[in-house]
């Protein structure tokens, strides 16, 4: 009997040792002490972003040979669904691309670690305060702010100068300019250059471009009233004007290339790069993609804030990395992310991709005052903070469904905004 008991004790000991080894290897640490950090990145699916991010990681690994970084590339439009699935199965990587649009959902699901505690308040003083606020919930940082992509209007500065045109400040001026730049360039009777490249797909990429337009007319997709209650302006006359503008650009003025509802960011950026469109509302990340396809456009692309009806508007377009609450290598991930956003890497990232830096010392650089970047530097001063509501990403789908219906001219604007208002109010009622 005594031998049997001793045998059981020994067996339990072996099982516990093996379990410990399994847990350690699963956490990403090999027998030789090398820690593997798994990082889910949307940048890996874009160019030149992916190559540059890998180059930064390679340099970090060279300086820190006990760390191995493995990227998992996921397109931005698939990110939120992928993270939700992985969180549900308790299989999140050590770090993952995170945005303010999704961070409340991620926080409520227990995905994200408290980065204020992990990085330290002293370190975070190097970042712009409004950006730290945008990336925090109740004073707890949810993502390390890597770069900002506020929405602005980019345009062919060389074409504008040839035509004697100025950057449009109002939507009336915008329509006039777009009409003048919509042309039959080769004389075959068919338009082959359009004034405006419109991202019309039903996703967050399209919605994030429309929301500043909506707000420029004085309407908000969701906001708090004077009593602190959530309300929506999607049924307002101001919202009707914003949606009508989108419809008119395609259906009335015909300054938009055909197939607009299937034209996502990659397609429109390519049209811009190949001299097919004169203007595009986008973040500065588009510059990197455009120059990668057509280097000859460097120095010919300018930026200006999104035109207005009542007031200028933009978003922060903030993107960064969250660290998994369940990661066993939070300190190692945090150290890599500090390296990622240091001054040298941030300046190179801005130069190669166009995205704006988030650190004060980087923002003082002269390279942010060129004609191509000046509009973005101004636009971020008009950026609005995202409403602190966990269902915010669903409001983007409401917006996208509405403008797509408007672009196809299949319903009246009255019906479109009424449906959008009803969906929004239903979401608000569940908060």
Tab-separated table of C-alpha atoms in Angstrom:
chain	number	residue	atom	x	y	z
A	1	UNK	CA	0.000	0.000	0.000
A	2	UNK	CA	2.856	2.287	0.932
A	3	UNK	CA	4.522	1.577	-2.421
A	4	UNK	CA	1.302	2.395	-4.262
A	5	UNK	CA	1.017	5.742	-2.456
A	6	UNK	CA	4.630	6.591	-3.204
A	7	UNK	CA	4.019	5.669	-6.846
A	8	UNK	CA	1.014	8.006	-7.021
A	9	UNK	CA	2.986	10.851	-5.464
A	10	UNK	CA	5.773	10.341	-7.971
A	11	UNK	CA	3.290	10.226	-10.847
A	12	UNK	CA	1.630	13.443	-9.715
A	13	UNK	CA	5.058	15.068	-9.455
A	14	UNK	CA	5.918	14.069	-13.034
A	15	UNK	CA	2.562	15.330	-14.316
A	16	UNK	CA	3.015	18.673	-12.548
A	17	UNK	CA	6.511	19.095	-13.990
A	18	UNK	CA	5.324	18.265	-17.509
A	19	UNK	CA	2.351	20.605	-17.113
A	20	UNK	CA	4.699	23.368	-16.044
A	21	UNK	CA	6.910	22.781	-19.070
A	22	UNK	CA	3.910	22.759	-21.367
A	23	UNK	CA	2.627	26.013	-19.919
A	24	UNK	CA	6.005	27.648	-20.282
A	25	UNK	CA	6.415	26.587	-23.902
A	26	UNK	CA	2.837	27.648	-24.656
A	27	UNK	CA	3.634	31.081	-23.264
A	28	UNK	CA	6.375	31.446	-25.853
A	29	UNK	CA	9.596	30.618	-23.969
A	30	UNK	CA	11.954	27.991	-25.376
A	31	UNK	CA	14.407	25.779	-23.511
A	32	UNK	CA	17.282	28.157	-24.289
A	33	UNK	CA	15.416	31.074	-22.686
A	34	UNK	CA	14.354	32.796	-25.911
A	35	UNK	CA	10.959	34.456	-25.510
A	36	UNK	CA	8.674	34.435	-28.545
A	37	UNK	CA	6.246	37.324	-28.746
A	38	UNK	CA	3.252	36.814	-31.022
A	39	UNK	CA	1.920	40.124	-32.348
A	40	UNK	CA	-1.218	40.505	-34.458
A	41	UNK	CA	-0.644	43.395	-36.865
A	42	UNK	CA	-2.772	45.015	-39.561
A	43	UNK	CA	0.365	46.751	-40.828
A	44	UNK	CA	1.682	43.413	-42.062
A	45	UNK	CA	-1.097	43.336	-44.673
A	46	UNK	CA	-0.205	46.761	-46.099
A	47	UNK	CA	2.722	48.237	-47.996
A	48	UNK	CA	5.110	49.815	-47.315
A	49	UNK	CA	3.959	49.414	-43.699
A	50	UNK	CA	4.597	45.687	-43.392
A	51	UNK	CA	8.192	45.770	-44.608
A	52	UNK	CA	9.042	48.744	-42.418
A	53	UNK	CA	7.473	47.215	-39.306
A	54	UNK	CA	9.395	44.000	-39.909
A	55	UNK	CA	12.615	45.986	-40.320
A	56	UNK	CA	12.026	47.676	-36.946
A	57	UNK	CA	11.327	44.313	-35.324
A	58	UNK	CA	14.474	42.820	-36.871
A	59	UNK	CA	16.571	45.624	-35.404
A	60	UNK	CA	15.002	45.087	-31.986
A	61	UNK	CA	15.707	41.344	-32.145
A	62	UNK	CA	19.301	42.088	-33.156
A	63	UNK	CA	19.691	44.232	-30.033
A	64	UNK	CA	17.753	41.735	-27.895
A	65	UNK	CA	18.742	38.216	-29.024
A	66	UNK	CA	16.650	36.591	-26.274
A	67	UNK	CA	13.448	37.891	-27.894
A	68	UNK	CA	11.835	36.545	-31.044
A	69	UNK	CA	8.954	38.461	-32.625
A	70	UNK	CA	6.421	36.673	-34.792
A	71	UNK	CA	3.798	38.736	-36.631
A	72	UNK	CA	0.305	37.561	-37.469
A	73	UNK	CA	-1.049	39.660	-40.345
A	74	UNK	CA	-4.765	40.492	-40.319
A	75	UNK	CA	-6.528	43.040	-42.581
A	76	UNK	CA	-8.001	45.986	-40.706
A	77	UNK	CA	-11.547	45.161	-41.786
A	78	UNK	CA	-11.233	41.664	-40.271
A	79	UNK	CA	-9.436	42.667	-37.076
A	80	UNK	CA	-12.339	43.146	-34.651
A	81	UNK	CA	-14.044	39.897	-35.598
A	82	UNK	CA	-10.747	38.002	-35.339
A	83	UNK	CA	-9.925	39.432	-31.913
A	84	UNK	CA	-13.393	38.642	-30.607
A	85	UNK	CA	-13.088	35.043	-31.792
A	86	UNK	CA	-9.633	34.605	-30.236
A	87	UNK	CA	-10.690	36.204	-26.963
A	88	UNK	CA	-13.693	33.875	-26.737
A	89	UNK	CA	-11.397	30.857	-27.126
A	90	UNK	CA	-8.779	32.359	-24.756
A	91	UNK	CA	-6.198	32.297	-27.544
A	92	UNK	CA	-5.140	35.944	-27.941
A	93	UNK	CA	-1.555	36.725	-29.003
A	94	UNK	CA	0.714	38.712	-26.701
A	95	UNK	CA	-0.113	41.987	-28.444
A	96	UNK	CA	-2.523	43.080	-31.143
A	97	UNK	CA	-3.478	46.115	-33.180
A	98	UNK	CA	-6.006	48.159	-31.214
A	99	UNK	CA	-8.058	51.275	-31.939
A	100	UNK	CA	-10.240	53.590	-29.845
A	101	UNK	CA	-13.242	52.406	-31.893
A	102	UNK	CA	-12.875	48.874	-30.530
A	103	UNK	CA	-11.073	49.361	-27.238
A	104	UNK	CA	-14.235	49.577	-25.097
A	105	UNK	CA	-15.486	46.289	-26.451
A	106	UNK	CA	-12.018	44.799	-25.870
A	107	UNK	CA	-11.917	46.239	-22.346
A	108	UNK	CA	-15.359	44.866	-21.494
A	109	UNK	CA	-14.255	41.428	-22.711
A	110	UNK	CA	-11.123	41.563	-20.548
A	111	UNK	CA	-8.741	41.494	-23.519
A	112	UNK	CA	-6.468	44.426	-22.702
A	113	UNK	CA	-3.920	45.017	-19.963
A	114	UNK	CA	-3.728	48.376	-18.143
A	115	UNK	CA	-0.840	50.076	-19.968
A	116	UNK	CA	-0.786	53.091	-17.660
A	117	UNK	CA	0.325	50.744	-14.928
A	118	UNK	CA	2.628	48.762	-17.197
A	119	UNK	CA	4.388	51.667	-18.951
A	120	UNK	CA	4.283	54.215	-16.136
A	121	UNK	CA	2.814	57.716	-16.086
A	122	UNK	CA	6.245	59.339	-16.373
A	123	UNK	CA	6.900	57.616	-19.705
A	124	UNK	CA	3.459	58.547	-21.018
A	125	UNK	CA	4.180	62.268	-20.495
A	126	UNK	CA	6.174	62.094	-23.755
A	127	UNK	CA	2.902	61.708	-25.688
A	128	UNK	CA	0.311	64.347	-26.544
A	129	UNK	CA	-2.241	64.506	-23.726
A	130	UNK	CA	-5.307	64.476	-25.987
A	131	UNK	CA	-4.001	61.340	-27.698
A	132	UNK	CA	-3.468	59.585	-24.368
A	133	UNK	CA	-7.020	60.583	-23.394
A	134	UNK	CA	-8.341	59.160	-26.673
A	135	UNK	CA	-6.618	55.836	-25.980
A	136	UNK	CA	-7.744	55.505	-22.341
A	137	UNK	CA	-10.766	54.301	-20.396
A	138	UNK	CA	-11.218	55.770	-16.922
A	139	UNK	CA	-7.574	56.824	-16.867
A	140	UNK	CA	-6.275	53.392	-17.904
A	141	UNK	CA	-4.386	53.334	-21.215
A	142	UNK	CA	-5.725	50.583	-23.493
A	143	UNK	CA	-3.229	50.862	-26.353
A	144	UNK	CA	0.164	52.405	-26.790
A	145	UNK	CA	-0.480	55.149	-29.395
A	146	UNK	CA	1.748	54.339	-32.342
A	147	UNK	CA	0.501	56.728	-35.013
A	148	UNK	CA	-2.461	58.889	-35.918
A	149	UNK	CA	-4.268	59.000	-39.236
A	150	UNK	CA	-6.658	61.952	-39.099
A	151	UNK	CA	-8.918	62.294	-42.116
A	152	UNK	CA	-8.034	65.114	-44.492
A	153	UNK	CA	-8.410	65.837	-48.201
A	154	UNK	CA	-5.419	64.990	-50.366
A	155	UNK	CA	-5.270	66.447	-53.849
A	156	UNK	CA	-3.012	66.709	-56.858
A	157	UNK	CA	-1.268	69.979	-56.151
A	158	UNK	CA	0.284	70.056	-59.614
A	159	UNK	CA	-3.134	69.728	-61.306
A	160	UNK	CA	-4.618	72.417	-59.083
A	161	UNK	CA	-1.797	74.799	-59.972
A	162	UNK	CA	-2.180	74.078	-63.693
A	163	UNK	CA	-5.912	74.867	-63.482
A	164	UNK	CA	-5.458	77.888	-61.203
A	165	UNK	CA	-7.484	76.207	-58.453
A	166	UNK	CA	-7.206	76.564	-54.693
A	167	UNK	CA	-7.802	73.941	-52.040
A	168	UNK	CA	-11.570	73.871	-51.320
A	169	UNK	CA	-12.666	75.060	-47.890
A	170	UNK	CA	-16.421	74.497	-48.262
A	171	UNK	CA	-18.489	71.766	-49.890
A	172	UNK	CA	-19.731	74.171	-52.549
A	173	UNK	CA	-16.137	74.929	-53.488
A	174	UNK	CA	-15.362	71.209	-53.418
A	175	UNK	CA	-18.139	70.378	-55.885
A	176	UNK	CA	-16.983	73.127	-58.235
A	177	UNK	CA	-13.384	71.919	-58.173
A	178	UNK	CA	-14.405	68.260	-58.579
A	179	UNK	CA	-16.457	69.126	-61.672
A	180	UNK	CA	-13.576	71.026	-63.272
A	181	UNK	CA	-11.200	68.116	-62.714
A	182	UNK	CA	-13.558	65.467	-64.125
A	183	UNK	CA	-12.416	65.154	-67.748
A	184	UNK	CA	-12.049	63.172	-70.930
A	185	UNK	CA	-8.252	63.363	-71.122
A	186	UNK	CA	-7.688	61.353	-74.312
A	187	UNK	CA	-10.568	62.797	-76.344
A	188	UNK	CA	-12.396	59.528	-76.966
A	189	UNK	CA	-15.688	60.821	-75.584
A	190	UNK	CA	-15.354	58.916	-72.295
A	191	UNK	CA	-14.416	60.380	-68.909
A	192	UNK	CA	-11.079	58.964	-67.777
A	193	UNK	CA	-10.195	61.393	-64.973
A	194	UNK	CA	-12.513	62.059	-62.062
A	195	UNK	CA	-12.528	64.854	-59.542
A	196	UNK	CA	-13.009	62.690	-56.468
A	197	UNK	CA	-12.151	59.146	-55.433
A	198	UNK	CA	-14.849	58.061	-52.982
A	199	UNK	CA	-14.371	55.083	-50.648
A	200	UNK	CA	-17.887	53.669	-50.760
A	201	UNK	CA	-17.551	50.179	-49.296
A	202	UNK	CA	-19.725	49.182	-46.355
A	203	UNK	CA	-17.078	48.873	-43.661
A	204	UNK	CA	-15.186	50.862	-41.047
A	205	UNK	CA	-12.798	52.194	-43.685
A	206	UNK	CA	-15.631	53.872	-45.560
A	207	UNK	CA	-17.502	54.971	-42.438
A	208	UNK	CA	-14.449	56.604	-40.862
A	209	UNK	CA	-14.214	58.826	-43.941
A	210	UNK	CA	-17.883	59.771	-43.935
A	211	UNK	CA	-18.256	60.601	-40.232
A	212	UNK	CA	-16.083	63.769	-40.417
A	213	UNK	CA	-18.241	64.831	-43.384
A	214	UNK	CA	-21.390	64.226	-41.343
A	215	UNK	CA	-19.985	66.267	-38.470
A	216	UNK	CA	-18.884	69.035	-40.828
A	217	UNK	CA	-22.606	69.621	-41.429
A	218	UNK	CA	-23.219	69.869	-37.677
A	219	UNK	CA	-24.640	66.372	-37.132
A	220	UNK	CA	-23.179	63.649	-34.917
A	221	UNK	CA	-23.734	59.947	-35.284
A	222	UNK	CA	-24.032	59.810	-31.487
A	223	UNK	CA	-23.464	62.361	-28.727
A	224	UNK	CA	-24.624	63.287	-25.247
A	225	UNK	CA	-27.294	65.938	-24.729
A	226	UNK	CA	-27.248	68.575	-21.986
A	227	UNK	CA	-28.647	66.034	-19.532
A	228	UNK	CA	-25.894	63.520	-20.229
A	229	UNK	CA	-28.110	61.172	-22.239
A	230	UNK	CA	-27.009	59.540	-25.483
A	231	UNK	CA	-28.790	60.840	-28.580
A	232	UNK	CA	-28.246	60.666	-32.344
A	233	UNK	CA	-28.516	63.343	-35.031
A	234	UNK	CA	-28.888	60.827	-37.873
A	235	UNK	CA	-32.497	61.846	-38.501
A	236	UNK	CA	-31.745	65.573	-38.634
A	237	UNK	CA	-31.834	67.952	-41.589
A	238	UNK	CA	-28.080	68.363	-41.213
A	239	UNK	CA	-27.597	64.604	-41.630
A	240	UNK	CA	-29.815	64.656	-44.719
A	241	UNK	CA	-27.523	67.270	-46.286
A	242	UNK	CA	-24.438	65.133	-45.610
A	243	UNK	CA	-25.924	61.972	-47.109
A	244	UNK	CA	-27.375	63.938	-50.023
A	245	UNK	CA	-23.900	65.278	-50.784
A	246	UNK	CA	-22.535	61.744	-51.137
A	247	UNK	CA	-25.410	60.735	-53.378
A	248	UNK	CA	-25.075	63.840	-55.549
A	249	UNK	CA	-21.342	63.376	-56.065
A	250	UNK	CA	-22.051	60.022	-57.667
A	251	UNK	CA	-25.511	60.383	-59.195
A	252	UNK	CA	-25.894	64.085	-60.026
A	253	UNK	CA	-22.454	65.586	-60.572
A	254	UNK	CA	-20.854	62.287	-61.699
A	255	UNK	CA	-17.430	63.263	-60.396
A	256	UNK	CA	-16.810	59.801	-58.912
A	257	UNK	CA	-15.447	56.756	-60.830
A	258	UNK	CA	-17.948	53.963	-61.565
A	259	UNK	CA	-18.410	51.052	-59.174
A	260	UNK	CA	-18.281	53.286	-56.118
A	261	UNK	CA	-19.952	50.867	-53.678
A	262	UNK	CA	-17.217	48.301	-54.416
A	263	UNK	CA	-14.381	50.834	-54.209
A	264	UNK	CA	-12.478	50.382	-50.962
A	265	UNK	CA	-9.368	52.161	-49.762
A	266	UNK	CA	-6.892	50.046	-51.797
A	267	UNK	CA	-8.825	50.573	-55.023
A	268	UNK	CA	-9.238	54.335	-54.583
A	269	UNK	CA	-5.618	54.813	-53.496
A	270	UNK	CA	-4.560	52.976	-56.648
A	271	UNK	CA	-6.805	55.204	-58.785
A	272	UNK	CA	-5.113	58.225	-57.217
A	273	UNK	CA	-1.668	56.746	-57.805
A	274	UNK	CA	-2.438	56.034	-61.478
A	275	UNK	CA	-3.652	59.564	-62.242
A	276	UNK	CA	-7.348	58.668	-62.399
A	277	UNK	CA	-8.665	60.837	-59.557
A	278	UNK	CA	-7.706	64.299	-58.354
A	279	UNK	CA	-8.908	64.224	-54.728
A	280	UNK	CA	-9.437	61.696	-51.971
A	281	UNK	CA	-10.484	61.874	-48.317
A	282	UNK	CA	-8.133	59.674	-46.369
A	283	UNK	CA	-5.584	59.381	-43.618
A	284	UNK	CA	-1.904	60.133	-44.242
A	285	UNK	CA	-1.225	56.401	-44.480
A	286	UNK	CA	-2.530	56.651	-48.047
A	287	UNK	CA	0.574	58.611	-49.012
A	288	UNK	CA	2.828	55.644	-48.400
A	289	UNK	CA	0.632	53.353	-50.481
A	290	UNK	CA	0.361	55.922	-53.292
A	291	UNK	CA	4.092	56.591	-53.451
A	292	UNK	CA	4.850	52.876	-53.329
A	293	UNK	CA	2.780	52.455	-56.509
A	294	UNK	CA	3.903	55.678	-58.195
A	295	UNK	CA	7.081	57.289	-56.767
A	296	UNK	CA	6.836	60.069	-59.375
A	297	UNK	CA	3.974	61.638	-57.379
A	298	UNK	CA	6.242	62.649	-54.506
A	299	UNK	CA	6.071	66.433	-54.190
A	300	UNK	CA	2.824	66.610	-56.204
A	301	UNK	CA	0.357	65.558	-53.503
A	302	UNK	CA	-0.922	68.197	-51.068
A	303	UNK	CA	-3.316	67.972	-48.141
A	304	UNK	CA	-5.955	70.240	-46.604
A	305	UNK	CA	-8.650	69.713	-43.935
A	306	UNK	CA	-11.896	68.044	-45.016
A	307	UNK	CA	-14.171	70.829	-46.370
A	308	UNK	CA	-17.009	72.086	-44.205
A	309	UNK	CA	-20.582	73.259	-44.264
A	310	UNK	CA	-20.663	74.524	-40.655
A	311	UNK	CA	-17.381	73.450	-39.033
A	312	UNK	CA	-14.189	71.569	-39.819
A	313	UNK	CA	-14.017	68.053	-38.470
A	314	UNK	CA	-11.658	65.114	-38.382
A	315	UNK	CA	-10.965	62.073	-36.296
A	316	UNK	CA	-7.744	61.085	-34.597
A	317	UNK	CA	-7.527	57.882	-36.606
A	318	UNK	CA	-5.457	56.547	-33.762
A	319	UNK	CA	-3.888	53.136	-34.069
A	320	UNK	CA	-1.552	51.282	-31.783
A	321	UNK	CA	-1.032	48.079	-29.891
A	322	UNK	CA	-2.864	46.622	-26.940
A	323	UNK	CA	-1.193	44.017	-24.754
A	324	UNK	CA	-3.158	40.924	-23.855
A	325	UNK	CA	-4.223	40.732	-20.225
A	326	UNK	CA	-3.394	37.017	-20.370
A	327	UNK	CA	0.094	37.412	-21.850
A	328	UNK	CA	2.846	36.003	-19.648
A	329	UNK	CA	5.367	38.361	-21.239
A	330	UNK	CA	3.822	41.780	-20.709
A	331	UNK	CA	7.130	43.396	-19.722
A	332	UNK	CA	8.911	42.087	-22.817
A	333	UNK	CA	6.099	43.255	-25.098
A	334	UNK	CA	6.067	46.688	-23.440
A	335	UNK	CA	9.819	47.036	-23.975
A	336	UNK	CA	9.466	46.228	-27.678
A	337	UNK	CA	6.577	48.675	-28.093
A	338	UNK	CA	8.654	51.451	-26.502
A	339	UNK	CA	11.318	50.739	-29.100
A	340	UNK	CA	8.710	50.756	-31.873
A	341	UNK	CA	7.520	54.283	-31.027
A	342	UNK	CA	10.849	55.906	-30.160
A	343	UNK	CA	11.792	59.131	-31.948
A	344	UNK	CA	14.028	57.582	-34.606
A	345	UNK	CA	11.519	54.914	-35.590
A	346	UNK	CA	8.562	57.320	-35.456
A	347	UNK	CA	10.250	59.785	-37.811
A	348	UNK	CA	11.113	57.001	-40.240
A	349	UNK	CA	7.558	55.665	-40.006
A	350	UNK	CA	6.150	59.098	-40.811
A	351	UNK	CA	8.564	59.545	-43.710
A	352	UNK	CA	7.781	56.173	-45.292
A	353	UNK	CA	4.056	55.817	-44.525
A	354	UNK	CA	2.828	59.387	-43.988
A	355	UNK	CA	1.209	58.544	-40.633
A	356	UNK	CA	1.483	61.213	-37.950
A	357	UNK	CA	3.541	60.627	-34.804
A	358	UNK	CA	2.028	60.649	-31.332
A	359	UNK	CA	5.037	61.782	-29.322
A	360	UNK	CA	5.698	65.449	-28.613
A	361	UNK	CA	9.396	65.337	-29.515
A	362	UNK	CA	8.615	63.813	-32.915
A	363	UNK	CA	5.771	66.215	-33.691
A	364	UNK	CA	8.198	69.140	-33.582
A	365	UNK	CA	10.021	67.872	-36.674
A	366	UNK	CA	10.078	70.116	-39.751
A	367	UNK	CA	9.102	67.196	-41.990
A	368	UNK	CA	5.509	67.622	-40.768
A	369	UNK	CA	5.203	71.127	-42.246
A	370	UNK	CA	5.474	70.251	-45.949
A	371	UNK	CA	2.523	70.842	-48.351
A	372	UNK	CA	1.688	67.123	-48.256
A	373	UNK	CA	1.580	67.001	-44.435
A	374	UNK	CA	0.387	70.506	-43.486
A	375	UNK	CA	-3.284	69.666	-44.010
A	376	UNK	CA	-3.002	66.681	-41.687
A	377	UNK	CA	-1.177	68.670	-39.041
A	378	UNK	CA	-4.067	71.164	-39.128
A	379	UNK	CA	-6.792	68.506	-39.383
A	380	UNK	CA	-5.799	66.817	-36.149
A	381	UNK	CA	-6.571	70.081	-34.312
A	382	UNK	CA	-10.205	69.583	-35.372
A	383	UNK	CA	-10.311	65.946	-34.260
A	384	UNK	CA	-13.236	64.883	-32.083
A	385	UNK	CA	-12.991	62.338	-29.282
A	386	UNK	CA	-14.881	59.153	-29.988
A	387	UNK	CA	-18.052	58.766	-27.915
A	388	UNK	CA	-17.369	56.553	-24.913
A	389	UNK	CA	-19.912	53.898	-25.790
A	390	UNK	CA	-19.096	50.206	-26.161
A	391	UNK	CA	-21.276	49.748	-29.257
A	392	UNK	CA	-19.592	52.524	-31.246
A	393	UNK	CA	-18.298	50.221	-33.994
A	394	UNK	CA	-21.925	49.303	-34.764
A	395	UNK	CA	-22.700	52.970	-35.444
A	396	UNK	CA	-20.106	52.791	-38.200
A	397	UNK	CA	-22.135	50.056	-39.888
A	398	UNK	CA	-25.296	52.175	-39.583
A	399	UNK	CA	-23.471	55.014	-41.332
A	400	UNK	CA	-22.050	52.736	-44.027
A	401	UNK	CA	-25.399	51.113	-44.816
A	402	UNK	CA	-26.981	54.549	-45.163
A	403	UNK	CA	-24.420	56.071	-47.531
A	404	UNK	CA	-24.308	52.932	-49.666
A	405	UNK	CA	-28.072	53.133	-50.157
A	406	UNK	CA	-27.672	56.812	-51.008
A	407	UNK	CA	-24.928	56.102	-53.540
A	408	UNK	CA	-27.105	53.588	-55.376
A	409	UNK	CA	-29.974	56.079	-55.466
A	410	UNK	CA	-32.360	53.278	-54.468
A	411	UNK	CA	-34.240	55.137	-51.718
A	412	UNK	CA	-35.074	58.695	-50.786
A	413	UNK	CA	-32.815	60.489	-48.351
A	414	UNK	CA	-35.785	60.811	-45.969
A	415	UNK	CA	-36.180	57.032	-45.787
A	416	UNK	CA	-32.446	56.495	-45.473
A	417	UNK	CA	-31.933	58.804	-42.502
A	418	UNK	CA	-35.081	57.507	-40.806
A	419	UNK	CA	-33.795	53.937	-40.968
A	420	UNK	CA	-30.392	55.053	-39.714
A	421	UNK	CA	-31.994	56.976	-36.862
A	422	UNK	CA	-34.102	53.959	-35.859
A	423	UNK	CA	-31.091	51.630	-35.817
A	424	UNK	CA	-29.104	54.153	-33.779
A	425	UNK	CA	-31.873	54.682	-31.245
A	426	UNK	CA	-32.277	50.927	-30.856
A	427	UNK	CA	-28.584	50.628	-30.010
A	428	UNK	CA	-28.790	53.538	-27.573
A	429	UNK	CA	-31.754	51.941	-25.802
A	430	UNK	CA	-29.620	48.901	-25.024
A	431	UNK	CA	-26.864	50.876	-23.300
